[in-house]
Amino acid sequence: MNADGRTRLDQMPEWTALAGHREELADTHLRDLFDADPARGTGYTLQVGDLYVDYSKHLVTDETLRLLRELAAATDVFGLRDAMFRGEKINVTEDRAVLHTALRAPRDAVIEVDGENVVPAVHAVLDRMSDFADRVRSGAWTGHTGKRIRNVVNIGIGGSDLGPAMAYEVLRSFTDRDLTVRFVSNVDGADLHEATRDLDPAETLFVIASKTFTTIETITNATSARKWLLAASGDEAAVAKHFVALSTNAEKVAEFGIDTANMFEFWDWVGGRYSYDSAIGLSLMIAIGPDRFREMLDGFRLVDDHFRTAPAEANVPLLLGLLGIWYDNFHDAQSHAVLPYSHYLSRFTAYLQQLDMESNGKHVTRDGEQVGWQTGPVVWGTPGTNGQHAYYQLIHQGTKLIPADFIGFAEPVAELSGELKAQHDLLMANFFAQTQALAFGKTAEEVRAEGVPEELVPHKTFQGNRPTTTILARALTPSVLGQLIALYEHKVFVQGAVWNIDSFDQWGVELGKVLAKRVEPALTEGAEVPGLDASTKALVARYRTLRGR
Ligand code: F6P
């Protein structure tokens, strides 16, 4: 029993039933499941919006799915979901509502936090963003010298970078190709240097994105960017035309020297890693235009509505969350690969890493007790065909179980033509071939039948039984991107709810930040830092010697 009166997750009968069921299925191969049910390839599928989700190549039966849904019911996943959508403060350690879903709510929706409807403010900011984005795109907003803005540099980190940076790549073919849009996050000066070295300050707009406006990397880079601008213009008044801020903290924005008239606001009930459809998306909106941005929000909303209303049997985020639990907790899988078959999704998995690992990388329950079960998986992956020639070997024939999501599109982006368009079928042939190979493998008998010498047979045998989800859509559009992100947001939610952890705080990143601040004077001034361990002390001394200090 937990302190909050809940039965410990691993003592629930639904959990024990799943553990027993796992034993029963131990010798079942995906080949058996497909042989036993010829309709499995179409039966084990769901559709949400434009996303066709095939989960037939999972190590599950109807009974597995039933037991998993019972676990979800016993842990009241839908109860917590409803509390989230209602604006209750389900982020218990920060005492905050969790309302990224309000960012894409329709104008006439009513969602209250502390008795106040937040939807009008959401739309007021969206309207201001749209107006500003239109002015930059049309050339109506000019730099200090009257030159048109040709470059947008977003400075932010974590949730204030990964979302817009990822989405900008995903939607590149929808962007205004005359604008250069870059994203700077790393406090390594090389990042800002490379992003600005070929730009004209008079044509450059800096978008400073930080929920707290206290993040040291962002403030340091923003300060350097301001110096870079002022070195060229020499006039403090230039800042107002070349800097805008995206933040919840007007006071700190003003303190930095950005006019709050040039600030686009969001709220403490938007978590950093859930924020790119808030004001944090401004750089993206400038790149793709307000209409495309709103199409993306519609995509998010479509999946929100689905998650909120679809019954458990047809609820895709619930299903994906529970499948993850099945592997994490009952197959002892350590990681989860996300493998998009689209070049445009090159930053997609990096984005999901923060979404999933910062949300569910927790070791205590919501009431502070040590968990006795695995929580969030290590999320990793890169676009598929590149991965095939790098790490797929381990997925196919290694000793670790790595469940994977394969994401692909029937059509290449509209911009492609001729041979480049024709290459899409080859890309997708790989997409389909890989999940088949992973599921069904190649038996020793099949290998022998090819005349392979006996000593090579074990090497050329593929066990198969490697589980995958296939997500297929017609085309990669702004709406489809919104649908995909909302799908993963809610999947992460489901898992956090079952594990009874707070998916919306991130205390684990604090210690490193505090220590970095403490260590810096030791590097620069050779200051004695109390409490520095012997290894770190020696490393700092070596660093100073190498720097000639
Ligand atoms: O260090 C983690 C974190 O707090 C993330 O959760 C957040 O997205 C990132 O830092 C950036 O924070 P901010 O937007 O306040 O600069």
mmCIF file of C-alpha atoms in Angstrom, residues 108-441:
data_model
loop_
_atom_site.group_PDB
_atom_site.id
_atom_site.type_symbol
_atom_site.label_atom_id
_atom_site.label_comp_id
_atom_site.label_asym_id
_atom_site.label_seq_id
_atom_site.Cartn_x
_atom_site.Cartn_y
_atom_site.Cartn_z
ATOM 1 C CA ASP A 108 -15.291 28.964 -27.788
ATOM 2 C CA ALA A 109 -13.938 26.327 -25.384
ATOM 3 C CA VAL A 110 -13.984 27.015 -21.661
ATOM 4 C CA ILE A 111 -11.086 25.629 -19.657
ATOM 5 C CA GLU A 112 -10.575 27.045 -16.201
ATOM 6 C CA VAL A 113 -7.503 27.332 -14.036
ATOM 7 C CA ASP A 114 -8.143 28.801 -10.580
ATOM 8 C CA GLY A 115 -11.602 29.849 -11.742
ATOM 9 C CA GLU A 116 -10.399 31.712 -14.840
ATOM 10 C CA ASN A 117 -11.072 30.636 -18.420
ATOM 11 C CA VAL A 118 -7.641 30.442 -20.091
ATOM 12 C CA VAL A 119 -8.851 30.010 -23.678
ATOM 13 C CA PRO A 120 -9.347 33.733 -24.544
ATOM 14 C CA ALA A 121 -5.743 34.474 -23.506
ATOM 15 C CA VAL A 122 -4.467 31.570 -25.615
ATOM 16 C CA HIS A 123 -6.206 32.944 -28.691
ATOM 17 C CA ALA A 124 -5.185 36.522 -27.968
ATOM 18 C CA VAL A 125 -1.518 35.436 -28.027
ATOM 19 C CA LEU A 126 -2.054 33.322 -31.141
ATOM 20 C CA ASP A 127 -3.579 36.345 -32.862
ATOM 21 C CA ARG A 128 -0.661 38.581 -31.847
ATOM 22 C CA MET A 129 1.800 35.947 -33.043
ATOM 23 C CA SER A 130 -0.044 35.674 -36.356
ATOM 24 C CA ASP A 131 0.018 39.415 -36.848
ATOM 25 C CA PHE A 132 3.724 39.614 -36.055
ATOM 26 C CA ALA A 133 4.590 36.595 -38.235
ATOM 27 C CA ASP A 134 2.674 38.120 -41.145
ATOM 28 C CA ARG A 135 4.515 41.421 -40.742
ATOM 29 C CA VAL A 136 7.918 39.728 -40.740
ATOM 30 C CA ARG A 137 6.999 37.538 -43.717
ATOM 31 C CA SER A 138 5.600 40.436 -45.750
ATOM 32 C CA GLY A 139 8.486 42.782 -44.959
ATOM 33 C CA ALA A 140 6.253 45.214 -43.053
ATOM 34 C CA TRP A 141 8.363 44.617 -39.947
ATOM 35 C CA THR A 142 11.824 45.883 -40.745
ATOM 36 C CA GLY A 143 15.097 46.032 -38.889
ATOM 37 C CA HIS A 144 16.455 49.176 -37.255
ATOM 38 C CA THR A 145 17.944 50.509 -40.490
ATOM 39 C CA GLY A 146 14.750 49.833 -42.445
ATOM 40 C CA LYS A 147 16.087 46.680 -44.093
ATOM 41 C CA ARG A 148 13.778 43.711 -44.492
ATOM 42 C CA ILE A 149 14.226 40.810 -42.042
ATOM 43 C CA ARG A 150 15.763 37.907 -43.935
ATOM 44 C CA ASN A 151 17.045 35.821 -41.022
ATOM 45 C CA VAL A 152 15.405 34.541 -37.865
ATOM 46 C CA VAL A 153 17.615 33.104 -35.121
ATOM 47 C CA ASN A 154 15.782 31.308 -32.316
ATOM 48 C CA ILE A 155 17.775 31.191 -29.092
ATOM 49 C CA GLY A 156 16.460 28.712 -26.516
ATOM 50 C CA ILE A 157 17.225 25.287 -25.096
ATOM 51 C CA GLY A 158 15.338 22.105 -24.185
ATOM 52 C CA GLY A 159 11.640 22.654 -24.706
ATOM 53 C CA SER A 160 12.325 26.167 -25.953
ATOM 54 C CA ASP A 161 14.412 24.783 -28.810
ATOM 55 C CA LEU A 162 13.716 21.137 -29.603
ATOM 56 C CA GLY A 163 10.057 21.580 -30.557
ATOM 57 C CA PRO A 164 10.344 24.501 -32.979
ATOM 58 C CA ALA A 165 13.694 23.218 -34.316
ATOM 59 C CA MET A 166 12.229 19.775 -34.976
ATOM 60 C CA ALA A 167 9.006 21.127 -36.486
ATOM 61 C CA TYR A 168 10.919 23.553 -38.703
ATOM 62 C CA GLU A 169 12.826 20.596 -40.184
ATOM 63 C CA VAL A 170 9.677 18.491 -40.512
ATOM 64 C CA LEU A 171 7.804 21.254 -42.320
ATOM 65 C CA ARG A 172 10.713 22.635 -44.319
ATOM 66 C CA SER A 173 8.881 22.165 -47.592
ATOM 67 C CA PHE A 174 6.110 24.432 -46.259
ATOM 68 C CA THR A 175 8.486 27.217 -45.215
ATOM 69 C CA ASP A 176 9.214 30.521 -46.892
ATOM 70 C CA ARG A 177 12.447 29.560 -48.637
ATOM 71 C CA ASP A 178 13.574 33.191 -48.769
ATOM 72 C CA LEU A 179 13.917 33.287 -44.992
ATOM 73 C CA THR A 180 16.893 31.778 -43.209
ATOM 74 C CA VAL A 181 15.763 30.268 -39.908
ATOM 75 C CA ARG A 182 18.309 28.907 -37.454
ATOM 76 C CA PHE A 183 18.168 27.516 -33.931
ATOM 77 C CA VAL A 184 20.845 28.138 -31.330
ATOM 78 C CA SER A 185 20.762 26.220 -28.048
ATOM 79 C CA ASN A 186 24.246 25.202 -26.955
ATOM 80 C CA VAL A 187 26.178 27.463 -24.582
ATOM 81 C CA ASP A 188 29.240 26.431 -26.619
ATOM 82 C CA GLY A 189 29.960 29.722 -28.400
ATOM 83 C CA ALA A 190 30.436 27.744 -31.603
ATOM 84 C CA ASP A 191 26.680 27.344 -31.924
ATOM 85 C CA LEU A 192 25.913 31.067 -32.070
ATOM 86 C CA HIS A 193 29.056 31.696 -34.120
ATOM 87 C CA GLU A 194 28.043 29.231 -36.831
ATOM 88 C CA ALA A 195 24.461 30.490 -36.816
ATOM 89 C CA THR A 196 25.394 34.147 -37.298
ATOM 90 C CA ARG A 197 28.775 34.242 -39.076
ATOM 91 C CA ASP A 198 27.298 34.737 -42.555
ATOM 92 C CA LEU A 199 24.320 36.903 -41.546
ATOM 93 C CA ASP A 200 23.823 40.647 -41.798
ATOM 94 C CA PRO A 201 22.795 41.966 -38.330
ATOM 95 C CA ALA A 202 20.594 44.589 -40.008
ATOM 96 C CA GLU A 203 18.491 41.760 -41.525
ATOM 97 C CA THR A 204 18.430 39.468 -38.477
ATOM 98 C CA LEU A 205 15.684 38.961 -35.906
ATOM 99 C CA PHE A 206 16.528 37.157 -32.651
ATOM 100 C CA VAL A 207 13.716 35.262 -30.999
ATOM 101 C CA ILE A 208 14.676 34.618 -27.373
ATOM 102 C CA ALA A 209 12.680 31.652 -26.156
ATOM 103 C CA SER A 210 12.703 30.796 -22.479
ATOM 104 C CA LYS A 211 9.796 29.923 -20.241
ATOM 105 C CA THR A 212 11.621 31.104 -17.116
ATOM 106 C CA PHE A 213 13.963 33.602 -18.802
ATOM 107 C CA THR A 214 16.597 32.550 -16.283
ATOM 108 C CA THR A 215 18.172 29.623 -18.141
ATOM 109 C CA ILE A 216 21.876 30.330 -18.165
ATOM 110 C CA GLU A 217 22.602 28.953 -21.645
ATOM 111 C CA THR A 218 19.844 31.021 -23.230
ATOM 112 C CA ILE A 219 20.573 34.240 -21.372
ATOM 113 C CA THR A 220 24.300 33.900 -22.139
ATOM 114 C CA ASN A 221 23.661 33.355 -25.843
ATOM 115 C CA ALA A 222 21.063 36.137 -25.956
ATOM 116 C CA THR A 223 23.534 38.543 -24.328
ATOM 117 C CA SER A 224 26.193 37.611 -26.898
ATOM 118 C CA ALA A 225 23.673 38.033 -29.709
ATOM 119 C CA ARG A 226 22.813 41.516 -28.460
ATOM 120 C CA LYS A 227 26.520 42.429 -28.421
ATOM 121 C CA TRP A 228 26.849 41.105 -31.975
ATOM 122 C CA LEU A 229 23.949 43.297 -33.079
ATOM 123 C CA LEU A 230 25.183 46.383 -31.240
ATOM 124 C CA ALA A 231 28.725 45.957 -32.536
ATOM 125 C CA ALA A 232 27.242 46.470 -36.000
ATOM 126 C CA SER A 233 24.608 49.111 -35.266
ATOM 127 C CA GLY A 234 26.034 50.910 -32.240
ATOM 128 C CA ASP A 235 22.534 52.047 -31.306
ATOM 129 C CA GLU A 236 20.728 50.538 -28.270
ATOM 130 C CA ALA A 237 17.408 51.396 -29.946
ATOM 131 C CA ALA A 238 18.129 48.616 -32.473
ATOM 132 C CA VAL A 239 17.312 45.985 -29.829
ATOM 133 C CA ALA A 240 13.598 46.768 -30.032
ATOM 134 C CA LYS A 241 13.508 45.933 -33.751
ATOM 135 C CA HIS A 242 15.770 42.881 -33.621
ATOM 136 C CA PHE A 243 14.803 41.096 -30.396
ATOM 137 C CA VAL A 244 11.537 39.530 -29.328
ATOM 138 C CA ALA A 245 10.950 37.302 -26.305
ATOM 139 C CA LEU A 246 8.785 34.220 -25.739
ATOM 140 C CA SER A 247 8.300 33.716 -22.037
ATOM 141 C CA THR A 248 6.110 33.464 -18.954
ATOM 142 C CA ASN A 249 8.336 35.920 -17.086
ATOM 143 C CA ALA A 250 7.702 39.557 -18.117
ATOM 144 C CA GLU A 251 9.860 40.905 -15.291
ATOM 145 C CA LYS A 252 12.982 39.041 -16.417
ATOM 146 C CA VAL A 253 12.308 39.893 -20.064
ATOM 147 C CA ALA A 254 12.227 43.612 -19.179
ATOM 148 C CA GLU A 255 15.328 43.211 -17.005
ATOM 149 C CA PHE A 256 17.163 41.753 -20.005
ATOM 150 C CA GLY A 257 16.266 44.832 -22.016
ATOM 151 C CA ILE A 258 13.541 43.542 -24.298
ATOM 152 C CA ASP A 259 10.443 45.718 -24.431
ATOM 153 C CA THR A 260 7.536 43.645 -23.088
ATOM 154 C CA ALA A 261 5.515 44.979 -26.031
ATOM 155 C CA ASN A 262 7.738 42.580 -28.015
ATOM 156 C CA MET A 263 7.035 39.663 -25.720
ATOM 157 C CA PHE A 264 4.734 36.777 -26.544
ATOM 158 C CA GLU A 265 3.380 35.222 -23.428
ATOM 159 C CA PHE A 266 2.566 31.751 -22.219
ATOM 160 C CA TRP A 267 1.731 30.328 -18.816
ATOM 161 C CA ASP A 268 3.061 28.136 -16.024
ATOM 162 C CA TRP A 269 0.540 25.430 -16.887
ATOM 163 C CA VAL A 270 2.452 24.774 -20.140
ATOM 164 C CA GLY A 271 5.416 22.486 -19.462
ATOM 165 C CA GLY A 272 8.601 23.356 -21.396
ATOM 166 C CA ARG A 273 8.603 20.068 -23.312
ATOM 167 C CA TYR A 274 4.894 20.535 -24.113
ATOM 168 C CA SER A 275 5.246 24.116 -25.288
ATOM 169 C CA TYR A 276 6.062 24.329 -28.960
ATOM 170 C CA ASP A 277 2.436 24.934 -29.916
ATOM 171 C CA SER A 278 2.431 27.949 -27.560
ATOM 172 C CA ALA A 279 4.278 31.245 -28.158
ATOM 173 C CA ILE A 280 7.431 29.083 -28.208
ATOM 174 C CA GLY A 281 6.402 28.215 -31.783
ATOM 175 C CA LEU A 282 6.845 31.799 -33.038
ATOM 176 C CA SER A 283 9.963 31.094 -35.163
ATOM 177 C CA LEU A 284 8.151 28.146 -36.697
ATOM 178 C CA MET A 285 5.100 30.301 -37.358
ATOM 179 C CA ILE A 286 7.241 32.924 -39.090
ATOM 180 C CA ALA A 287 8.729 30.151 -41.245
ATOM 181 C CA ILE A 288 5.507 28.374 -42.244
ATOM 182 C CA GLY A 289 2.962 31.180 -41.818
ATOM 183 C CA PRO A 290 0.018 31.442 -39.402
ATOM 184 C CA ASP A 291 -2.372 29.363 -41.529
ATOM 185 C CA ARG A 292 -0.079 26.342 -41.582
ATOM 186 C CA PHE A 293 0.574 26.789 -37.867
ATOM 187 C CA ARG A 294 -3.156 26.678 -37.189
ATOM 188 C CA GLU A 295 -3.492 23.568 -39.365
ATOM 189 C CA MET A 296 -0.878 22.004 -37.128
ATOM 190 C CA LEU A 297 -2.880 22.983 -34.025
ATOM 191 C CA ASP A 298 -5.960 21.376 -35.611
ATOM 192 C CA GLY A 299 -3.961 18.157 -35.930
ATOM 193 C CA PHE A 300 -3.046 18.278 -32.250
ATOM 194 C CA ARG A 301 -6.677 18.899 -31.336
ATOM 195 C CA LEU A 302 -7.927 16.004 -33.398
ATOM 196 C CA VAL A 303 -5.822 13.584 -31.342
ATOM 197 C CA ASP A 304 -6.693 15.362 -28.079
ATOM 198 C CA ASP A 305 -10.368 14.806 -28.832
ATOM 199 C CA HIS A 306 -9.696 11.192 -29.726
ATOM 200 C CA PHE A 307 -7.732 10.568 -26.516
ATOM 201 C CA ARG A 308 -10.458 12.243 -24.467
ATOM 202 C CA THR A 309 -13.408 10.420 -25.998
ATOM 203 C CA ALA A 310 -12.411 7.156 -27.713
ATOM 204 C CA PRO A 311 -13.237 3.985 -25.806
ATOM 205 C CA ALA A 312 -10.305 2.080 -24.361
ATOM 206 C CA GLU A 313 -10.390 -0.580 -27.135
ATOM 207 C CA ALA A 314 -9.993 2.066 -29.855
ATOM 208 C CA ASN A 315 -7.873 4.601 -28.017
ATOM 209 C CA VAL A 316 -4.539 4.832 -29.821
ATOM 210 C CA PRO A 317 -2.474 6.769 -27.224
ATOM 211 C CA LEU A 318 -3.759 4.366 -24.573
ATOM 212 C CA LEU A 319 -2.784 1.399 -26.706
ATOM 213 C CA LEU A 320 0.724 2.697 -27.445
ATOM 214 C CA GLY A 321 1.283 3.579 -23.799
ATOM 215 C CA LEU A 322 0.182 0.145 -22.646
ATOM 216 C CA LEU A 323 2.319 -1.644 -25.233
ATOM 217 C CA GLY A 324 5.296 0.267 -23.861
ATOM 218 C CA ILE A 325 4.388 -0.878 -20.330
ATOM 219 C CA TRP A 326 4.149 -4.457 -21.573
ATOM 220 C CA TYR A 327 7.743 -4.393 -22.809
ATOM 221 C CA ASP A 328 9.230 -2.157 -20.115
ATOM 222 C CA ASN A 329 7.735 -3.943 -17.154
ATOM 223 C CA PHE A 330 7.001 -7.468 -18.317
ATOM 224 C CA HIS A 331 9.735 -8.093 -20.918
ATOM 225 C CA ASP A 332 12.402 -6.024 -19.169
ATOM 226 C CA ALA A 333 13.064 -3.913 -22.279
ATOM 227 C CA GLN A 334 15.314 -0.968 -21.519
ATOM 228 C CA SER A 335 14.795 1.189 -24.552
ATOM 229 C CA HIS A 336 12.391 2.189 -27.283
ATOM 230 C CA ALA A 337 13.459 3.088 -30.808
ATOM 231 C CA VAL A 338 11.592 5.604 -32.969
ATOM 232 C CA LEU A 339 12.576 5.152 -36.607
ATOM 233 C CA PRO A 340 11.037 7.588 -39.066
ATOM 234 C CA TYR A 341 11.299 6.880 -42.783
ATOM 235 C CA SER A 342 11.398 10.527 -43.728
ATOM 236 C CA HIS A 343 14.410 12.741 -44.001
ATOM 237 C CA TYR A 344 12.315 15.616 -42.683
ATOM 238 C CA LEU A 345 11.844 13.799 -39.393
ATOM 239 C CA SER A 346 15.574 13.875 -38.656
ATOM 240 C CA ARG A 347 15.064 15.753 -35.348
ATOM 241 C CA PHE A 348 11.857 13.956 -34.426
ATOM 242 C CA THR A 349 13.400 11.410 -32.073
ATOM 243 C CA ALA A 350 15.587 14.058 -30.408
ATOM 244 C CA TYR A 351 12.393 15.949 -29.631
ATOM 245 C CA LEU A 352 10.739 12.794 -28.277
ATOM 246 C CA GLN A 353 13.735 12.143 -26.060
ATOM 247 C CA GLN A 354 12.954 15.232 -24.006
ATOM 248 C CA LEU A 355 9.217 14.637 -24.147
ATOM 249 C CA ASP A 356 9.487 11.067 -22.900
ATOM 250 C CA MET A 357 12.671 10.944 -20.834
ATOM 251 C CA GLU A 358 12.235 14.263 -18.998
ATOM 252 C CA SER A 359 8.601 13.336 -18.323
ATOM 253 C CA ASN A 360 8.960 9.731 -17.235
ATOM 254 C CA GLY A 361 12.566 9.483 -16.048
ATOM 255 C CA LYS A 362 11.405 9.362 -12.429
ATOM 256 C CA HIS A 363 12.252 7.022 -9.544
ATOM 257 C CA VAL A 364 9.590 7.958 -7.019
ATOM 258 C CA THR A 365 5.806 7.852 -7.148
ATOM 259 C CA ARG A 366 3.610 10.938 -7.020
ATOM 260 C CA ASP A 367 3.591 10.671 -3.234
ATOM 261 C CA GLY A 368 7.361 10.348 -3.008
ATOM 262 C CA GLU A 369 7.883 6.606 -2.534
ATOM 263 C CA GLN A 370 10.608 4.690 -4.333
ATOM 264 C CA VAL A 371 9.086 2.855 -7.314
ATOM 265 C CA GLY A 372 9.579 -0.896 -7.508
ATOM 266 C CA TRP A 373 9.209 -1.120 -11.271
ATOM 267 C CA GLN A 374 10.896 0.289 -14.343
ATOM 268 C CA THR A 375 9.695 3.688 -15.491
ATOM 269 C CA GLY A 376 10.528 5.563 -18.718
ATOM 270 C CA PRO A 377 12.551 3.811 -21.423
ATOM 271 C CA VAL A 378 15.621 5.192 -23.144
ATOM 272 C CA VAL A 379 14.198 6.673 -26.347
ATOM 273 C CA TRP A 380 16.484 6.745 -29.335
ATOM 274 C CA GLY A 381 16.634 6.466 -33.112
ATOM 275 C CA THR A 382 17.358 8.320 -36.333
ATOM 276 C CA PRO A 383 15.777 8.197 -39.781
ATOM 277 C CA GLY A 384 15.363 4.593 -40.795
ATOM 278 C CA THR A 385 17.492 3.847 -43.818
ATOM 279 C CA ASN A 386 20.543 5.462 -42.239
ATOM 280 C CA GLY A 387 19.970 3.381 -39.121
ATOM 281 C CA GLN A 388 19.740 0.222 -41.226
ATOM 282 C CA HIS A 389 23.403 0.635 -42.096
ATOM 283 C CA ALA A 390 24.433 1.436 -38.541
ATOM 284 C CA TYR A 391 22.619 -0.044 -35.551
ATOM 285 C CA TYR A 392 19.839 -2.218 -37.002
ATOM 286 C CA GLN A 393 22.196 -5.219 -36.765
ATOM 287 C CA LEU A 394 21.750 -5.122 -32.991
ATOM 288 C CA ILE A 395 17.977 -4.807 -33.248
ATOM 289 C CA HIS A 396 17.816 -7.799 -35.621
ATOM 290 C CA GLN A 397 20.338 -10.157 -34.087
ATOM 291 C CA GLY A 398 21.506 -8.693 -30.771
ATOM 292 C CA THR A 399 20.518 -9.952 -27.344
ATOM 293 C CA LYS A 400 18.316 -7.028 -26.352
ATOM 294 C CA LEU A 401 14.620 -6.613 -26.982
ATOM 295 C CA ILE A 402 14.071 -3.211 -28.587
ATOM 296 C CA PRO A 403 10.471 -2.364 -29.414
ATOM 297 C CA ALA A 404 10.397 0.139 -32.255
ATOM 298 C CA ASP A 405 7.994 2.562 -33.930
ATOM 299 C CA PHE A 406 8.259 2.800 -37.700
ATOM 300 C CA ILE A 407 6.764 6.005 -39.120
ATOM 301 C CA GLY A 408 6.299 6.405 -42.865
ATOM 302 C CA PHE A 409 4.317 8.268 -45.517
ATOM 303 C CA ALA A 410 2.691 7.085 -48.723
ATOM 304 C CA GLU A 411 3.655 10.213 -50.627
ATOM 305 C CA PRO A 412 6.905 12.142 -50.793
ATOM 306 C CA VAL A 413 6.618 15.877 -50.142
ATOM 307 C CA ALA A 414 5.030 17.822 -52.984
ATOM 308 C CA GLU A 415 8.285 19.636 -53.814
ATOM 309 C CA LEU A 416 9.993 16.478 -55.032
ATOM 310 C CA SER A 417 9.737 15.556 -58.701
ATOM 311 C CA GLY A 418 11.322 13.282 -61.272
ATOM 312 C CA GLU A 419 13.868 10.759 -59.995
ATOM 313 C CA LEU A 420 13.836 12.179 -56.487
ATOM 314 C CA LYS A 421 10.108 11.587 -56.278
ATOM 315 C CA ALA A 422 10.511 8.100 -57.708
ATOM 316 C CA GLN A 423 13.017 7.213 -54.980
ATOM 317 C CA HIS A 424 10.163 7.257 -52.486
ATOM 318 C CA ASP A 425 9.067 3.715 -53.372
ATOM 319 C CA LEU A 426 12.536 2.409 -52.599
ATOM 320 C CA LEU A 427 12.511 4.237 -49.278
ATOM 321 C CA MET A 428 9.160 2.713 -48.387
ATOM 322 C CA ALA A 429 10.140 -0.757 -49.623
ATOM 323 C CA ASN A 430 12.819 -0.626 -46.922
ATOM 324 C CA PHE A 431 10.233 0.547 -44.406
ATOM 325 C CA PHE A 432 7.959 -2.435 -45.011
ATOM 326 C CA ALA A 433 10.784 -4.956 -45.388
ATOM 327 C CA GLN A 434 12.354 -4.088 -42.054
ATOM 328 C CA THR A 435 9.287 -4.670 -39.892
ATOM 329 C CA GLN A 436 8.676 -7.940 -41.723
ATOM 330 C CA ALA A 437 12.247 -9.110 -41.112
ATOM 331 C CA LEU A 438 12.105 -8.045 -37.477
ATOM 332 C CA ALA A 439 8.841 -9.884 -36.834
ATOM 333 C CA PHE A 440 9.302 -13.080 -38.790
ATOM 334 C CA GLY A 441 13.063 -13.400 -39.160
#
